[in-house]
Amino acid sequence: MGRIVTLRCIGCGKEYAPDELDYTCPACGPRRGTLEVLYDYEVLKGTLSRAYFRGENERSMWRYLPLLPIEDRRFIQPLRVGWTPLYAFSDLASDYGLKALYVKDDGQNPTASYKDRASSVVVIKAQEKGKKVVTCASTGNAASSLAGFAAATNLETIIFVPRTAPEAKVAQLLIYGAKVFLVDGSYDVAYDLAAEAAATFDWYNRSAAVNPYLVEGKKTGALELAEQLDWEVPDVVLVGVGDGSVLSGICKGFDELHRLGLIDRLPQVIGVQAEGAAPIAEAFERYDGRKVIIEDVVAQTVADSICVGKPRDIVKAVTYVARNGGRFVTVSDRQIMKAISVLAKRTGVFAEPAGAASFAGAVELAARGELDGKRVAVMVTGNGLKDVAAARRIAGAPVHVEPSLEAVVEKL
């Protein structure tokens, strides 16, 4: 299991002992002071190799325990999280001028989203720390994954979601036994309320960015992608971006693999934001390599999971993407909705709007000729059943028919 050497502030670079802080750097604050989890990479380099992973029979994200901050494996749940399928679609790749197109479907995680990777780690850390209650603010996926992974433990789950959260996601929360507060306000309002409650009542907070261990779970998608491609990483990896933590995790995962010599080069990581909720993309455009300029927006997009106007992991996301040599692209809601349809009809992968944003970004860049001849991977971060209402708006209507073959023939 991974031995944490230090927690380092992304803003000022100050380092803290692993048991010194639960959340963010007190000097830099909750947004500029998110923490990086660092390990003894020299020791890991001597033990982790491609041969090591060939001999690892675990088919979940726990095959990467040496790179994860888990101290007590007794708290690992039996739910299978990670090691989600990676599909290759050569015909679709050819249509867009790509050498290869890979789709990693994290909608097949236990609660049907990428957020399970982070929540599984946080639930373990909460138990290691002796906490009784876990909480978070979410547009839905992070909350339902937290509730799902806490369900088989003694932890109580208290969730704050905006009143506009999709019904399917709220239903998941309730069926897992969480206490759910529907907040009259945006996700950002719910986030602040959850943080205030967590501080007041000593609940363990899983909300995006504030908890340093979220990125550790989220980086496993990059680890898997590399290994599933036999360590020959794609040229480009695209991922939808809301708060920025999934993007940060993907960048960190590839960086650690490169540092350990498991991959020969870094793929370019491209963050995809909706045009109506793109504060991180805008901050990246203004980034001069020194200070990230934060300007929040009033977010509006059909992709609820990335509808974030006040991103909490903005500094880490911008810094990591710049370090990676990556960039950002924005897409319209119309492009996102079309991407849902094309993905479903051409690949059989049904994505929610935020999950399809990565593919929409790939289509946009392909149309510009910027992905010609490249091997491209898109991360689908959530299943389409999470937001059926959105899918119904583009799916069309069924054909009503009388119960006779003659009626069927007539409709045909």
C-alpha positions as a Python dict, from the first residue, in 0.01 Angstrom:
ca = {
    (1, 'M'): (0, 0, 0),
    (2, 'G'): (114, 352, -71),
    (3, 'R'): (318, 525, 198),
    (4, 'I'): (243, 897, 193),
    (5, 'V'): (556, 1104, 244),
    (6, 'T'): (393, 1444, 257),
    (7, 'L'): (93, 1661, 171),
    (8, 'R'): (203, 1963, -34),
    (9, 'C'): (6, 2281, -95),
    (10, 'I'): (-48, 2344, -466),
    (11, 'G'): (-39, 2718, -398),
    (12, 'C'): (259, 2796, -174),
    (13, 'G'): (436, 2461, -182),
    (14, 'K'): (440, 2421, 196),
    (15, 'E'): (450, 2058, 307),
    (16, 'Y'): (253, 1896, 586),
    (17, 'A'): (270, 1559, 758),
    (18, 'P'): (-11, 1324, 652),
    (19, 'D'): (-174, 1341, 996),
    (20, 'E'): (-131, 1718, 1028),
    (21, 'L'): (-420, 1829, 808),
    (22, 'D'): (-745, 1677, 684),
    (23, 'Y'): (-819, 1926, 410),
    (24, 'T'): (-645, 2236, 271),
    (25, 'C'): (-349, 2461, 347),
    (26, 'P'): (-456, 2711, 616),
    (27, 'A'): (-226, 2978, 476),
    (28, 'C'): (-364, 2967, 121),
    (29, 'G'): (-729, 2885, 188),
    (30, 'P'): (-966, 2622, 49),
    (31, 'R'): (-928, 2702, -323),
    (32, 'R'): (-568, 2811, -366),
    (33, 'G'): (-447, 2573, -97),
    (34, 'T'): (-562, 2230, -214),
    (35, 'L'): (-314, 1959, -123),
    (36, 'E'): (-112, 1716, -333),
    (37, 'V'): (-52, 1366, -195),
    (38, 'L'): (310, 1265, -256),
    (39, 'Y'): (475, 926, -212),
    (40, 'D'): (831, 795, -198),
    (41, 'Y'): (866, 751, -572),
    (42, 'E'): (1225, 627, -555),
    (43, 'V'): (1120, 336, -335),
    (44, 'L'): (817, 267, -557),
    (45, 'K'): (1034, 277, -869),
    (46, 'G'): (1232, -13, -729),
    (47, 'T'): (924, -228, -672),
    (48, 'L'): (665, -131, -934),
    (49, 'S'): (728, -255, -1286),
    (50, 'R'): (534, -384, -1581),
    (51, 'A'): (618, -735, -1463),
    (52, 'Y'): (469, -653, -1122),
    (53, 'F'): (136, -566, -1280),
    (54, 'R'): (142, -872, -1507),
    (55, 'G'): (148, -1078, -1189),
    (56, 'E'): (-134, -883, -1021),
    (57, 'N'): (-463, -1074, -1040),
    (58, 'E'): (-686, -808, -880),
    (59, 'R'): (-926, -674, -1144),
    (60, 'S'): (-1026, -347, -981),
    (61, 'M'): (-856, -19, -899),
    (62, 'W'): (-712, -186, -589),
    (63, 'R'): (-448, -346, -812),
    (64, 'Y'): (-280, -5, -771),
    (65, 'L'): (-264, -13, -390),
    (66, 'P'): (109, 74, -387),
    (67, 'L'): (9, 409, -541),
    (68, 'L'): (-291, 471, -316),
    (69, 'P'): (-309, 629, 33),
    (70, 'I'): (-468, 329, 205),
    (71, 'E'): (-335, 234, 547),
    (72, 'D'): (-581, -38, 648),
    (73, 'R'): (-704, -265, 371),
    (74, 'R'): (-968, -416, 601),
    (75, 'F'): (-1186, -119, 511),
    (76, 'I'): (-1176, -194, 136),
    (77, 'Q'): (-1529, -278, 28),
    (78, 'P'): (-1612, -584, -182),
    (79, 'L'): (-1783, -366, -445),
    (80, 'R'): (-1583, -381, -766),
    (81, 'V'): (-1469, -30, -854),
    (82, 'G'): (-1246, 52, -1146),
    (83, 'W'): (-1092, -171, -1413),
    (84, 'T'): (-1374, -47, -1633),
    (85, 'P'): (-1378, -150, -1998),
    (86, 'L'): (-1178, 26, -2265),
    (87, 'Y'): (-1325, -10, -2613),
    (88, 'A'): (-1170, 59, -2953),
    (89, 'F'): (-1391, 177, -3240),
    (90, 'S'): (-1197, 178, -3566),
    (91, 'D'): (-1486, 279, -3796),
    (92, 'L'): (-1575, 580, -3584),
    (93, 'A'): (-1207, 673, -3561),
    (94, 'S'): (-1182, 666, -3940),
    (95, 'D'): (-1487, 891, -3974),
    (96, 'Y'): (-1310, 1162, -3775),
    (97, 'G'): (-965, 1118, -3927),
    (98, 'L'): (-817, 953, -3617),
    (99, 'K'): (-566, 670, -3612),
    (100, 'A'): (-756, 514, -3321),
    (101, 'L'): (-1045, 601, -3091),
    (102, 'Y'): (-1074, 450, -2744),
    (103, 'V'): (-1372, 492, -2514),
    (104, 'K'): (-1327, 419, -2143),
    (105, 'D'): (-1671, 356, -1994),
    (106, 'D'): (-1679, 444, -1626),
    (107, 'G'): (-2056, 427, -1632),
    (108, 'Q'): (-1999, 62, -1541),
    (109, 'N'): (-1878, 140, -1190),
    (110, 'P'): (-2108, 32, -901),
    (111, 'T'): (-2306, 357, -884),
    (112, 'A'): (-2255, 424, -1257),
    (113, 'S'): (-2002, 706, -1247),
    (114, 'Y'): (-1630, 787, -1235),
    (115, 'K'): (-1684, 937, -888),
    (116, 'D'): (-1683, 586, -738),
    (117, 'R'): (-1306, 585, -769),
    (118, 'A'): (-1277, 879, -530),
    (119, 'S'): (-1561, 789, -295),
    (120, 'S'): (-1426, 440, -232),
    (121, 'V'): (-1099, 593, -112),
    (122, 'V'): (-1268, 861, 99),
    (123, 'V'): (-1493, 610, 276),
    (124, 'I'): (-1182, 412, 371),
    (125, 'K'): (-1003, 725, 497),
    (126, 'A'): (-1309, 824, 701),
    (127, 'Q'): (-1300, 488, 878),
    (128, 'E'): (-924, 504, 928),
    (129, 'K'): (-972, 845, 1092),
    (130, 'G'): (-1252, 717, 1315),
    (131, 'K'): (-1520, 945, 1168),
    (132, 'K'): (-1890, 873, 1220),
    (133, 'V'): (-2048, 1084, 946),
    (134, 'V'): (-1945, 1152, 586),
    (135, 'T'): (-2086, 1440, 387),
    (136, 'C'): (-2050, 1622, 59),
    (137, 'A'): (-2210, 1864, -180),
    (138, 'S'): (-2269, 1736, -529),
    (139, 'T'): (-2469, 1775, -845),
    (140, 'G'): (-2552, 1409, -790),
    (141, 'N'): (-2281, 1163, -895),
    (142, 'A'): (-2028, 1229, -619),
    (143, 'A'): (-2304, 1214, -361),
    (144, 'S'): (-2460, 891, -486),
    (145, 'S'): (-2118, 725, -504),
    (146, 'L'): (-2039, 835, -149),
    (147, 'A'): (-2373, 703, -25),
    (148, 'G'): (-2326, 377, -213),
    (149, 'F'): (-1982, 304, -73),
    (150, 'A'): (-2080, 410, 278),
    (151, 'A'): (-2391, 190, 272),
    (152, 'A'): (-2217, -127, 389),
    (153, 'T'): (-2028, 52, 668),
    (154, 'N'): (-2127, 209, 999),
    (155, 'L'): (-2089, 556, 852),
    (156, 'E'): (-2388, 788, 830),
    (157, 'T'): (-2415, 984, 504),
    (158, 'I'): (-2554, 1338, 485),
    (159, 'I'): (-2576, 1494, 140),
    (160, 'F'): (-2637, 1844, 3),
    (161, 'V'): (-2751, 1873, -359),
    (162, 'P'): (-2911, 2157, -554),
    (163, 'R'): (-3286, 2125, -594),
    (164, 'T'): (-3232, 2090, -970),
    (165, 'A'): (-3038, 1764, -936),
    (166, 'P'): (-3173, 1493, -1172),
    (167, 'E'): (-3436, 1271, -1014),
    (168, 'A'): (-3244, 949, -1084),
    (169, 'K'): (-2946, 1074, -885),
    (170, 'V'): (-3161, 1181, -590),
    (171, 'A'): (-3333, 841, -598),
    (172, 'Q'): (-2994, 670, -575),
    (173, 'L'): (-2906, 876, -269),
    (174, 'L'): (-3227, 788, -91),
    (175, 'I'): (-3219, 419, -175),
    (176, 'Y'): (-2865, 394, -34),
    (177, 'G'): (-2997, 535, 295),
    (178, 'A'): (-2845, 884, 283),
    (179, 'K'): (-3007, 1183, 446),
    (180, 'V'): (-3055, 1424, 158),
    (181, 'F'): (-3090, 1802, 175),
    (182, 'L'): (-3221, 1958, -146),
    (183, 'V'): (-3078, 2307, -133),
    (184, 'D'): (-3258, 2609, -275),
    (185, 'G'): (-2964, 2730, -480),
    (186, 'S'): (-2688, 2623, -716),
    (187, 'Y'): (-2428, 2353, -664),
    (188, 'D'): (-2190, 2623, -542),
    (189, 'V'): (-2438, 2729, -273),
    (190, 'A'): (-2482, 2366, -167),
    (191, 'Y'): (-2103, 2327, -153),
    (192, 'D'): (-2060, 2615, 89),
    (193, 'L'): (-2343, 2487, 309),
    (194, 'A'): (-2194, 2138, 324),
    (195, 'A'): (-1854, 2282, 419),
    (196, 'E'): (-2008, 2488, 698),
    (197, 'A'): (-2200, 2190, 834),
    (198, 'A'): (-1895, 1961, 816),
    (199, 'A'): (-1683, 2209, 1011),
    (200, 'T'): (-1954, 2265, 1271),
    (201, 'F'): (-2040, 1900, 1335),
    (202, 'D'): (-1704, 1734, 1264),
    (203, 'W'): (-1829, 1538, 965),
    (204, 'Y'): (-1574, 1405, 719),
    (205, 'N'): (-1606, 1613, 403),
    (206, 'R'): (-1582, 1443, 63),
    (207, 'S'): (-1668, 1755, -137),
    (208, 'A'): (-1461, 1817, -450),
    (209, 'A'): (-1102, 1941, -410),
    (210, 'V'): (-1117, 2012, -38),
    (211, 'N'): (-1036, 1649, 41),
    (212, 'P'): (-685, 1564, -89),
    (213, 'Y'): (-759, 1194, -127),
    (214, 'L'): (-1019, 1240, -400),
    (215, 'V'): (-757, 1296, -669),
    (216, 'E'): (-581, 975, -559),
    (217, 'G'): (-888, 769, -644),
    (218, 'K'): (-951, 964, -963),
    (219, 'K'): (-599, 910, -1095),
    (220, 'T'): (-664, 536, -1123),
    (221, 'G'): (-853, 591, -1449),
    (222, 'A'): (-525, 703, -1607),
    (223, 'L'): (-336, 410, -1456),
    (224, 'E'): (-589, 165, -1600),
    (225, 'L'): (-598, 328, -1942),
    (226, 'A'): (-221, 301, -1974),
    (227, 'E'): (-209, -59, -1859),
    (228, 'Q'): (-504, -165, -2076),
    (229, 'L'): (-313, -32, -2377),
    (230, 'D'): (-6, -230, -2270),
    (231, 'W'): (161, 92, -2154),
    (232, 'E'): (146, 249, -2504),
    (233, 'V'): (-53, 556, -2406),
    (234, 'P'): (-267, 746, -2661),
    (235, 'D'): (-156, 1075, -2807),
    (236, 'V'): (-455, 1258, -2657),
    (237, 'V'): (-690, 1192, -2365),
    (238, 'L'): (-1006, 1403, -2327),
    (239, 'V'): (-1212, 1439, -2010),
    (240, 'G'): (-1511, 1651, -1913),
    (241, 'V'): (-1440, 1913, -1647),
    (242, 'G'): (-1653, 2064, -1370),
    (243, 'D'): (-1469, 2129, -1044),
    (244, 'G'): (-1144, 2006, -1197),
    (245, 'S'): (-1066, 1711, -970),
    (246, 'V'): (-1115, 1433, -1226),
    (247, 'L'): (-893, 1621, -1470),
    (248, 'S'): (-631, 1672, -1199),
    (249, 'G'): (-643, 1303, -1118),
    (250, 'I'): (-595, 1198, -1481),
    (251, 'C'): (-293, 1429, -1513),
    (252, 'K'): (-142, 1309, -1186),
    (253, 'G'): (-190, 945, -1278),
    (254, 'F'): (-1, 978, -1605),
    (255, 'D'): (268, 1189, -1438),
    (256, 'E'): (329, 923, -1173),
    (257, 'L'): (345, 645, -1431),
    (258, 'H'): (603, 846, -1628),
    (259, 'R'): (801, 921, -1313),
    (260, 'L'): (811, 550, -1231),
    (261, 'G'): (921, 457, -1584),
    (262, 'L'): (606, 259, -1662),
    (263, 'I'): (524, 476, -1963),
    (264, 'D'): (772, 637, -2201),
    (265, 'R'): (585, 963, -2259),
    (266, 'L'): (288, 1164, -2138),
    (267, 'P'): (-30, 1178, -2343),
    (268, 'Q'): (-169, 1526, -2393),
    (269, 'V'): (-461, 1569, -2153),
    (270, 'I'): (-738, 1798, -2281),
    (271, 'G'): (-1010, 1924, -2048),
    (272, 'V'): (-1354, 1974, -2202),
    (273, 'Q'): (-1592, 2232, -2055),
    (274, 'A'): (-1941, 2339, -2154),
    (275, 'E'): (-1948, 2689, -2302),
    (276, 'G'): (-2186, 2803, -2029),
    (277, 'A'): (-1965, 2670, -1749),
    (278, 'A'): (-1605, 2722, -1852),
    (279, 'P'): (-1421, 2915, -1577),
    (280, 'I'): (-1127, 2670, -1570),
    (281, 'A'): (-1079, 2687, -1947),
    (282, 'E'): (-1082, 3067, -1922),
    (283, 'A'): (-834, 3063, -1634),
    (284, 'F'): (-603, 2837, -1835),
    (285, 'E'): (-603, 3084, -2125),
    (286, 'R'): (-485, 3359, -1887),
    (287, 'Y'): (-233, 3145, -1700),
    (288, 'D'): (124, 3279, -1720),
    (289, 'G'): (290, 2996, -1529),
    (290, 'R'): (284, 3181, -1199),
    (291, 'K'): (-58, 3261, -1056),
    (292, 'V'): (-395, 3122, -1158),
    (293, 'I'): (-649, 3401, -1204),
    (294, 'I'): (-983, 3292, -1060),
    (295, 'E'): (-1299, 3449, -1199),
    (296, 'D'): (-1619, 3264, -1116),
    (297, 'V'): (-1924, 3256, -1342),
    (298, 'V'): (-2294, 3179, -1322),
    (299, 'A'): (-2289, 2833, -1474),
    (300, 'Q'): (-2553, 2718, -1719),
    (301, 'T'): (-2538, 2390, -1909),
    (302, 'V'): (-2746, 2081, -1973),
    (303, 'A'): (-2454, 1876, -1838),
    (304, 'D'): (-2541, 1899, -1468),
    (305, 'S'): (-2234, 1708, -1350),
    (306, 'I'): (-2003, 1976, -1491),
    (307, 'C'): (-2234, 2272, -1425),
    (308, 'V'): (-1989, 2445, -1192),
    (309, 'G'): (-1938, 2821, -1183),
    (310, 'K'): (-1708, 2828, -880),
    (311, 'P'): (-1465, 2538, -939),
    (312, 'R'): (-1285, 2429, -625),
    (313, 'D'): (-991, 2250, -785),
    (314, 'I'): (-920, 2523, -1039),
    (315, 'V'): (-561, 2593, -932),
    (316, 'K'): (-456, 2230, -939),
    (317, 'A'): (-638, 2164, -1268),
    (318, 'V'): (-479, 2459, -1448),
    (319, 'T'): (-135, 2386, -1302),
    (320, 'Y'): (-144, 2015, -1385),
    (321, 'V'): (-271, 2063, -1740),
    (322, 'A'): (-3, 2324, -1807),
    (323, 'R'): (261, 2092, -1666),
    (324, 'N'): (127, 1809, -1882),
    (325, 'G'): (141, 2018, -2199),
    (326, 'G'): (-234, 1984, -2231),
    (327, 'R'): (-506, 2239, -2292),
    (328, 'F'): (-882, 2300, -2285),
    (329, 'V'): (-1164, 2310, -2536),
    (330, 'T'): (-1522, 2430, -2487),
    (331, 'V'): (-1833, 2285, -2651),
    (332, 'S'): (-2195, 2393, -2672),
    (333, 'D'): (-2487, 2212, -2512),
    (334, 'R'): (-2603, 2123, -2861),
    (335, 'Q'): (-2269, 1953, -2931),
    (336, 'I'): (-2291, 1765, -2601),
    (337, 'M'): (-2641, 1638, -2674),
    (338, 'K'): (-2542, 1528, -3023),
    (339, 'A'): (-2241, 1347, -2874),
    (340, 'I'): (-2474, 1144, -2650),
    (341, 'S'): (-2666, 1029, -2956),
    (342, 'V'): (-2363, 951, -3172),
    (343, 'L'): (-2189, 759, -2894),
    (344, 'A'): (-2498, 551, -2821),
    (345, 'K'): (-2582, 476, -3184),
    (346, 'R'): (-2228, 409, -3303),
    (347, 'T'): (-2072, 241, -2999),
    (348, 'G'): (-2348, 121, -2768),
    (349, 'V'): (-2206, 333, -2484),
    (350, 'F'): (-2483, 540, -2325),
    (351, 'A'): (-2340, 850, -2155),
    (352, 'E'): (-2500, 1121, -1948),
    (353, 'P'): (-2437, 1476, -2078),
    (354, 'A'): (-2120, 1533, -1874),
    (355, 'G'): (-1993, 1190, -1972),
    (356, 'A'): (-2043, 1268, -2340),
    (357, 'A'): (-1869, 1606, -2316),
    (358, 'S'): (-1530, 1442, -2370),
    (359, 'F'): (-1647, 1292, -2699),
    (360, 'A'): (-1802, 1625, -2800),
    (361, 'G'): (-1462, 1784, -2742),
    (362, 'A'): (-1295, 1520, -2958),
    (363, 'V'): (-1545, 1581, -3239),
    (364, 'E'): (-1486, 1958, -3218),
    (365, 'L'): (-1107, 1923, -3236),
    (366, 'A'): (-1133, 1666, -3514),
    (367, 'A'): (-1344, 1909, -3716),
    (368, 'R'): (-1063, 2163, -3683),
    (369, 'G'): (-814, 1906, -3811),
    (370, 'E'): (-627, 1906, -3481),
    (371, 'L'): (-650, 1531, -3416),
    (372, 'D'): (-563, 1401, -3763),
    (373, 'G'): (-380, 1069, -3746),
    (374, 'K'): (-374, 1062, -3366),
    (375, 'R'): (-467, 792, -3116),
    (376, 'V'): (-738, 945, -2902),
    (377, 'A'): (-907, 829, -2580),
    (378, 'V'): (-1222, 977, -2430),
    (379, 'M'): (-1327, 924, -2069),
    (380, 'V'): (-1701, 861, -2031),
    (381, 'T'): (-1756, 954, -1668),
    (382, 'G'): (-2123, 870, -1614),
    (383, 'N'): (-2400, 646, -1743),
    (384, 'G'): (-2688, 792, -1943),
    (385, 'L'): (-2948, 648, -1707),
    (386, 'K'): (-2830, 910, -1458),
    (387, 'D'): (-3022, 1172, -1658),
    (388, 'V'): (-3291, 1006, -1865),
    (389, 'A'): (-3477, 1335, -1913),
    (390, 'A'): (-3184, 1478, -2107),
    (391, 'A'): (-3163, 1171, -2329),
    (392, 'R'): (-3535, 1172, -2402),
    (393, 'R'): (-3506, 1520, -2547),
    (394, 'I'): (-3294, 1388, -2833),
    (395, 'A'): (-3398, 1024, -2856),
    (396, 'G'): (-3723, 1076, -3043),
    (397, 'A'): (-4059, 913, -2971),
    (398, 'P'): (-4160, 546, -2983),
    (399, 'V'): (-4411, 427, -3241),
    (400, 'H'): (-4757, 351, -3099),
    (401, 'V'): (-4914, 48, -3258),
    (402, 'E'): (-5224, -170, -3220),
    (403, 'P'): (-5151, -530, -3109),
    (404, 'S'): (-5164, -689, -3455),
    (405, 'L'): (-4911, -779, -3723),
    (406, 'E'): (-5110, -581, -3978),
    (407, 'A'): (-5067, -268, -3767),
    (408, 'V'): (-4694, -332, -3740),
    (409, 'V'): (-4667, -369, -4118),
    (410, 'E'): (-4859, -46, -4167),
    (411, 'K'): (-4625, 143, -3932),
    (412, 'L'): (-4318, -8, -4098),
}
